[in-house]
C-alpha positions as semicolon CSV with decimal commas, in nm:
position;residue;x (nm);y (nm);z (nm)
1;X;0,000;0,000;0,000
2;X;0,163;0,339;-0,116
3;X;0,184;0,628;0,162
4;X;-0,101;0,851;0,101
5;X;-0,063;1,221;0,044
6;X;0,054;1,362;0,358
7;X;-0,215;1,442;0,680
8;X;-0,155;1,817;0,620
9;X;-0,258;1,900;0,263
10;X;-0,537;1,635;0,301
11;X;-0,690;1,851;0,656
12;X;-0,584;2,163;0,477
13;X;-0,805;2,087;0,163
14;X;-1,119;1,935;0,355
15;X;-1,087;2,265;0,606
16;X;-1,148;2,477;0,262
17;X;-1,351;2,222;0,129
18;X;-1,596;2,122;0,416
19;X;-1,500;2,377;0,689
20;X;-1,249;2,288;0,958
21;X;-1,525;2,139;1,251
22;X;-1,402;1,804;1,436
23;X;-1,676;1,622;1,613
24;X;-1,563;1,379;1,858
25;X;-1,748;1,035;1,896
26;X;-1,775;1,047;2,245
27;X;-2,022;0,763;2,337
28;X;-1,991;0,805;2,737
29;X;-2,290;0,654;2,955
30;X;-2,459;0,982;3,000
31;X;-2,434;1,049;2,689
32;X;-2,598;0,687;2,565
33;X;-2,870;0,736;2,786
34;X;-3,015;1,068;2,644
35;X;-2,995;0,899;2,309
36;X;-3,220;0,630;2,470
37;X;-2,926;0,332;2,439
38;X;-2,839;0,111;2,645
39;X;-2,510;0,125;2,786
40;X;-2,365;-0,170;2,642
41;X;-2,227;-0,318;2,338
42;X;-2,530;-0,244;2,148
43;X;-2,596;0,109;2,232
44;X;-2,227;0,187;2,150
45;X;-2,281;0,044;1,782
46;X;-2,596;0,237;1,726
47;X;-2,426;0,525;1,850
48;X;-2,131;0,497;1,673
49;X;-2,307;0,416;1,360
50;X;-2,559;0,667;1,353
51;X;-2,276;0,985;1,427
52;X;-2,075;0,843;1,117
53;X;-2,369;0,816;0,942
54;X;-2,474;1,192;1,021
55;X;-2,148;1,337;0,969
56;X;-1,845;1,189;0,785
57;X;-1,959;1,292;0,457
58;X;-1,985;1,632;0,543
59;X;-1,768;1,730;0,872
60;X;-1,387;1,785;0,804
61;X;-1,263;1,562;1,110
62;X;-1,414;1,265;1,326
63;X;-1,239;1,232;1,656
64;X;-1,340;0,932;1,841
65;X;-1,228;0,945;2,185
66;X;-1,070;0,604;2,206
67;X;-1,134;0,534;2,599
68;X;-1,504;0,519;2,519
69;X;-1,444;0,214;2,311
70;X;-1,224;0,044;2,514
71;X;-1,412;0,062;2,859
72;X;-1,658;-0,258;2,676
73;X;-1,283;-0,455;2,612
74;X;-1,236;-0,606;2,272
75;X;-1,595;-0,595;2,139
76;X;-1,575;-0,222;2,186
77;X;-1,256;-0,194;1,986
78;X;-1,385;-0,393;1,719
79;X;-1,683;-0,092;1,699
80;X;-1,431;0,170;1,725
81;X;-1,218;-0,009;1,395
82;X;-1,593;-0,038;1,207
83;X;-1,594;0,357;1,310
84;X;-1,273;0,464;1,186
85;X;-1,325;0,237;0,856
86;X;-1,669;0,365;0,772
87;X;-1,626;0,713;0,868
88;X;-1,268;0,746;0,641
89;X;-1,446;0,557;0,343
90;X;-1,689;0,843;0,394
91;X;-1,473;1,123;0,340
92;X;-1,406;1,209;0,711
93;X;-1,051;1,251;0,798
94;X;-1,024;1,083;1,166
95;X;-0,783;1,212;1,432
96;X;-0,797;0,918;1,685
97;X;-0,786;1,040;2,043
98;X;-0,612;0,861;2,253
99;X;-0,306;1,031;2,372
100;X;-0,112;0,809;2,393
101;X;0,274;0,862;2,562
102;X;0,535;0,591;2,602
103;X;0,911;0,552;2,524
104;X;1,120;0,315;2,261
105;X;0,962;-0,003;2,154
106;X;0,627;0,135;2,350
107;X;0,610;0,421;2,194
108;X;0,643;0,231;1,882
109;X;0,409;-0,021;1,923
110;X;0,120;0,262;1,954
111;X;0,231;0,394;1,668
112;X;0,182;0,083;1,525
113;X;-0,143;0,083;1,599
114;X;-0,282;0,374;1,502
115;X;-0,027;0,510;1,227
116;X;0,034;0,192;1,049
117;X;-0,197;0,121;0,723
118;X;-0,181;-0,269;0,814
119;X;-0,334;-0,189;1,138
120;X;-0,743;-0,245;1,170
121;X;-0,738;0,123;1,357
122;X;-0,490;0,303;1,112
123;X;-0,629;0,682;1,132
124;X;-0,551;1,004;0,942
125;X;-0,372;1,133;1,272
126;X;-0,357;1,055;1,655
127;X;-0,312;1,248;1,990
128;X;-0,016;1,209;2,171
129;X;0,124;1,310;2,485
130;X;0,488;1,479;2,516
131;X;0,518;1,472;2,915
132;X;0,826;1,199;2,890
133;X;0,995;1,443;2,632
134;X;0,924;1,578;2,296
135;X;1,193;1,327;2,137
136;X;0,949;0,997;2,297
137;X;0,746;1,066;2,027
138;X;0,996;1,028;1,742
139;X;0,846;0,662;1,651
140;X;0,515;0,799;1,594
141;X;0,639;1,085;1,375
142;X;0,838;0,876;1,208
143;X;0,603;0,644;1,138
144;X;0,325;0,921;1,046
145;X;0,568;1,118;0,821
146;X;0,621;0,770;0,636
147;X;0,220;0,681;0,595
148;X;0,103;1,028;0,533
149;X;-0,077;1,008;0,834
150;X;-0,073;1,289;1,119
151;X;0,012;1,370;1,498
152;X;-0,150;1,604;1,735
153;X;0,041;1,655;2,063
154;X;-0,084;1,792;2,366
155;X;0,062;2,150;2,433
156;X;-0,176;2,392;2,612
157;X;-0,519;2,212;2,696
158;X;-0,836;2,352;2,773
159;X;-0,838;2,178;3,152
160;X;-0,749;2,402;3,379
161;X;-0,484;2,150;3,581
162;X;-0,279;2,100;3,293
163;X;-0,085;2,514;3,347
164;X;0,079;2,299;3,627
165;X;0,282;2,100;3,382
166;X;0,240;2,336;3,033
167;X;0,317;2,621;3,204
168;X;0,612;2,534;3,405
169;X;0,964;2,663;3,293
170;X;1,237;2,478;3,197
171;X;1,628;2,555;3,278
172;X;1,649;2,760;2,960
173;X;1,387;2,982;3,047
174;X;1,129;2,807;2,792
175;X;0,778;2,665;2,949
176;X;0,690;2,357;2,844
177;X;0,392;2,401;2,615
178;X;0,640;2,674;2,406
179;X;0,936;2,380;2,368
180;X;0,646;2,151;2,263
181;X;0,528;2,387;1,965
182;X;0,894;2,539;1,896
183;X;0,990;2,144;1,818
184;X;0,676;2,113;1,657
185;X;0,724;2,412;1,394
186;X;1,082;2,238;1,332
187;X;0,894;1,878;1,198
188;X;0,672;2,126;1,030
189;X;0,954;2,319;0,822
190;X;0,918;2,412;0,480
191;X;0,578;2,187;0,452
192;X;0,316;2,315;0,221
193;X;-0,006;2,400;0,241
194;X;-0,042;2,256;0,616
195;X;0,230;2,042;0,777
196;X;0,067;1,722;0,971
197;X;0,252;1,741;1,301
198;X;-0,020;1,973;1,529
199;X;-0,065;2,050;1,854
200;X;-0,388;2,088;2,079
201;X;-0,443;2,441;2,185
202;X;-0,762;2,501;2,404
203;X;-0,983;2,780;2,302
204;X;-1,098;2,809;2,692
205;X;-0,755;3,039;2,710
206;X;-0,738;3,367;2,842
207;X;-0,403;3,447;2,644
208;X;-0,232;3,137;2,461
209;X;0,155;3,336;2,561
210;X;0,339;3,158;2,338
211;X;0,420;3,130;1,935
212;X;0,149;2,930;1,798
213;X;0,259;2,954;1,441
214;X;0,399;2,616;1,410
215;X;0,264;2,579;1,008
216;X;0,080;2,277;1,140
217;X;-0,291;2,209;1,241
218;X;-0,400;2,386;1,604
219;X;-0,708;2,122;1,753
220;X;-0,877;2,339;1,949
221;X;-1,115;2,148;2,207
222;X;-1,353;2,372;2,477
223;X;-1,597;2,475;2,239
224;X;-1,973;2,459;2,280
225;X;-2,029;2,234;2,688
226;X;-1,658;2,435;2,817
227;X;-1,783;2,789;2,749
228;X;-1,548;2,857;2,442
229;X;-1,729;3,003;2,116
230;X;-1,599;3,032;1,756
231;X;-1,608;3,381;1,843
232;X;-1,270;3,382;2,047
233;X;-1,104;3,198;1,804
234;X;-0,930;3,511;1,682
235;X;-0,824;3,652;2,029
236;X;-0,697;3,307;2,106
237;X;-0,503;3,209;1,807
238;X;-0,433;3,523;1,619
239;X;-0,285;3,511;1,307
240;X;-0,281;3,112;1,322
241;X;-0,651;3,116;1,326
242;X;-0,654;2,976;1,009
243;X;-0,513;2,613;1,109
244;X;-0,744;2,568;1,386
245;X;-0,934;2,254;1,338
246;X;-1,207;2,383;1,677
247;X;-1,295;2,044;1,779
248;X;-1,722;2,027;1,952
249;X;-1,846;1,702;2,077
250;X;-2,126;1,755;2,381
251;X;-2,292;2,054;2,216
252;X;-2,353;1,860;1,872
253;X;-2,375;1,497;2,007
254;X;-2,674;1,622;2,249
255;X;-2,900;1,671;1,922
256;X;-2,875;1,309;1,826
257;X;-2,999;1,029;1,740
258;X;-3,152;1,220;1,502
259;X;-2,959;1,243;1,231
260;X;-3,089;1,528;1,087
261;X;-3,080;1,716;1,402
262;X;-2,735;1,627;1,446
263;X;-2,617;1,718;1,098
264;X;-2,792;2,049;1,145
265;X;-2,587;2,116;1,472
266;X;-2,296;2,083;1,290
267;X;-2,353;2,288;1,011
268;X;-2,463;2,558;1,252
269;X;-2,106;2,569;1,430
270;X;-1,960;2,560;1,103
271;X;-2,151;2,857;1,009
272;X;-2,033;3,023;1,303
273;X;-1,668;2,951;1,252
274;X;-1,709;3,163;0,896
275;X;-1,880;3,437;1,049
276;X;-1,591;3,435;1,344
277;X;-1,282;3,437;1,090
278;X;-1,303;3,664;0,792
């Protein structure tokens, strides 16, 4: 199987094409339970199904949160690879969430997983956490750069415990989250339109304080349910507004199972984002 065009131009082009909403799958008991499911094996299908169904031919980016899956064991990950497959042959790209952080042959073998075409849950891109160091992650950029597939890693989050850790400042004088997206812009350099190595940025922030122009995709959760709006978009992310990828789950997932309600949701956030970003 031939690498496919790389994660960046193909989010770049369905941003312009589609708009650049992400809409996690996010099938959590509460969340089953509104919908009327059960919260079991079954109810996470029909959920799963019908949210594809509604969205991946029209939303830029599916993000299913991975732990949702996983909490039923291995029936649940066999939903979650039915997901992924039917929502990419769909046109979605999906960004699998599931932030995963590990070193050598660890590190690798999620990477494997998720990044890896012969894998059942190969994605367009994956979260990923930096916290053992920025290099831990080199086998899943490696391995992303290679498959055309992309990486999102965790720099300033929209929960508020994570300053303790992003904010914190190294010997050099450099915080965290600002090494994490200086070392991002570098696997980024020179890529064009979009490169595929991005960061997640929450739009909950009261000032960002770092250099968010890293040429790569900003996934900005805390929209809609965490009191973000498309409308602070600009303050947030200033002149990198335009790779932000704001990511809504709670405040379009509440509209289902109908699936027109739920496609209507999304187009309405959509619709927002143009009206926020001229």
């Amino acid at each position: 199987m031939s690498a496919l065009e790389p994660f960046g131009a193909r989010l770049r082009r369905a941003m312009d094409e589609r708009g650049p909403l992400c809409v996690g799958i996010d099938p959590h008991a509460s969340l089953l339970a509104a919908w009327g499911l059960g919260d079991d094996i079954d109810g996470l299908e029909t959920f799963s199904r019908t949210v594809v169904e509604a969205l991946a031919d029209r939303v830029a980016v599916l993000k299913p949160q991975a732990a949702f899956f996983e909490r039923f064991g291995s029936k649940g990950v066999a939903v979650l690879e039915r997901s992924v497959a039917d929502a990419r042959a769909a046109g979605a790209l999906v960004l699998m969430d599931a932030k995963r952080g590990d070193i050598g042959s660890t590190m690798a073998a999620y990477a494997d997983a998720f990044l890896s075409p012969s894998s059942p849950l190969f994605s367009d891109a994956v979260t990923v956490s930096p916290y053992l160091g920025f290099g831990s992650l080199r086998p899943a950029l490696d391995l992303a750069r290679a498959n055309g597939a992309g990486v999102f890693a965790l720099a300033l989050t929209s929960n508020p415990e994570g300053a303790e850790v992003q904010r914190a400042v190294g010997a050099g004088g450099e915080t965290v989250a600002a090494s994490v997206l200086r070392q991002l812009a570098a696997e980024n350099a020179g890529a064009e339109p979009l490169g595929s190595f991005g960061a997640v940025v929450g739009a909950t922030l009261a000032d960002a304080g770092v250099d968010l122009a890293v040429n790569g995709p900003l996934l900005a959760p805390g929209i809609g349910a965490q009191g973000a709006t498309m409308a602070d978009l600009p303050r947030v992310f200033g002149d990198s507004v335009r790779n932000v990828v704001p990511s809504v789950s709670r405040d379009v997932l509440k509209h289902g199972p109908s699936v027109p309600a739920l496609r209507e949701a999304a187009l309405r956030f959509v619709e927002e984002y143009a009206a926020a970003v001229k």
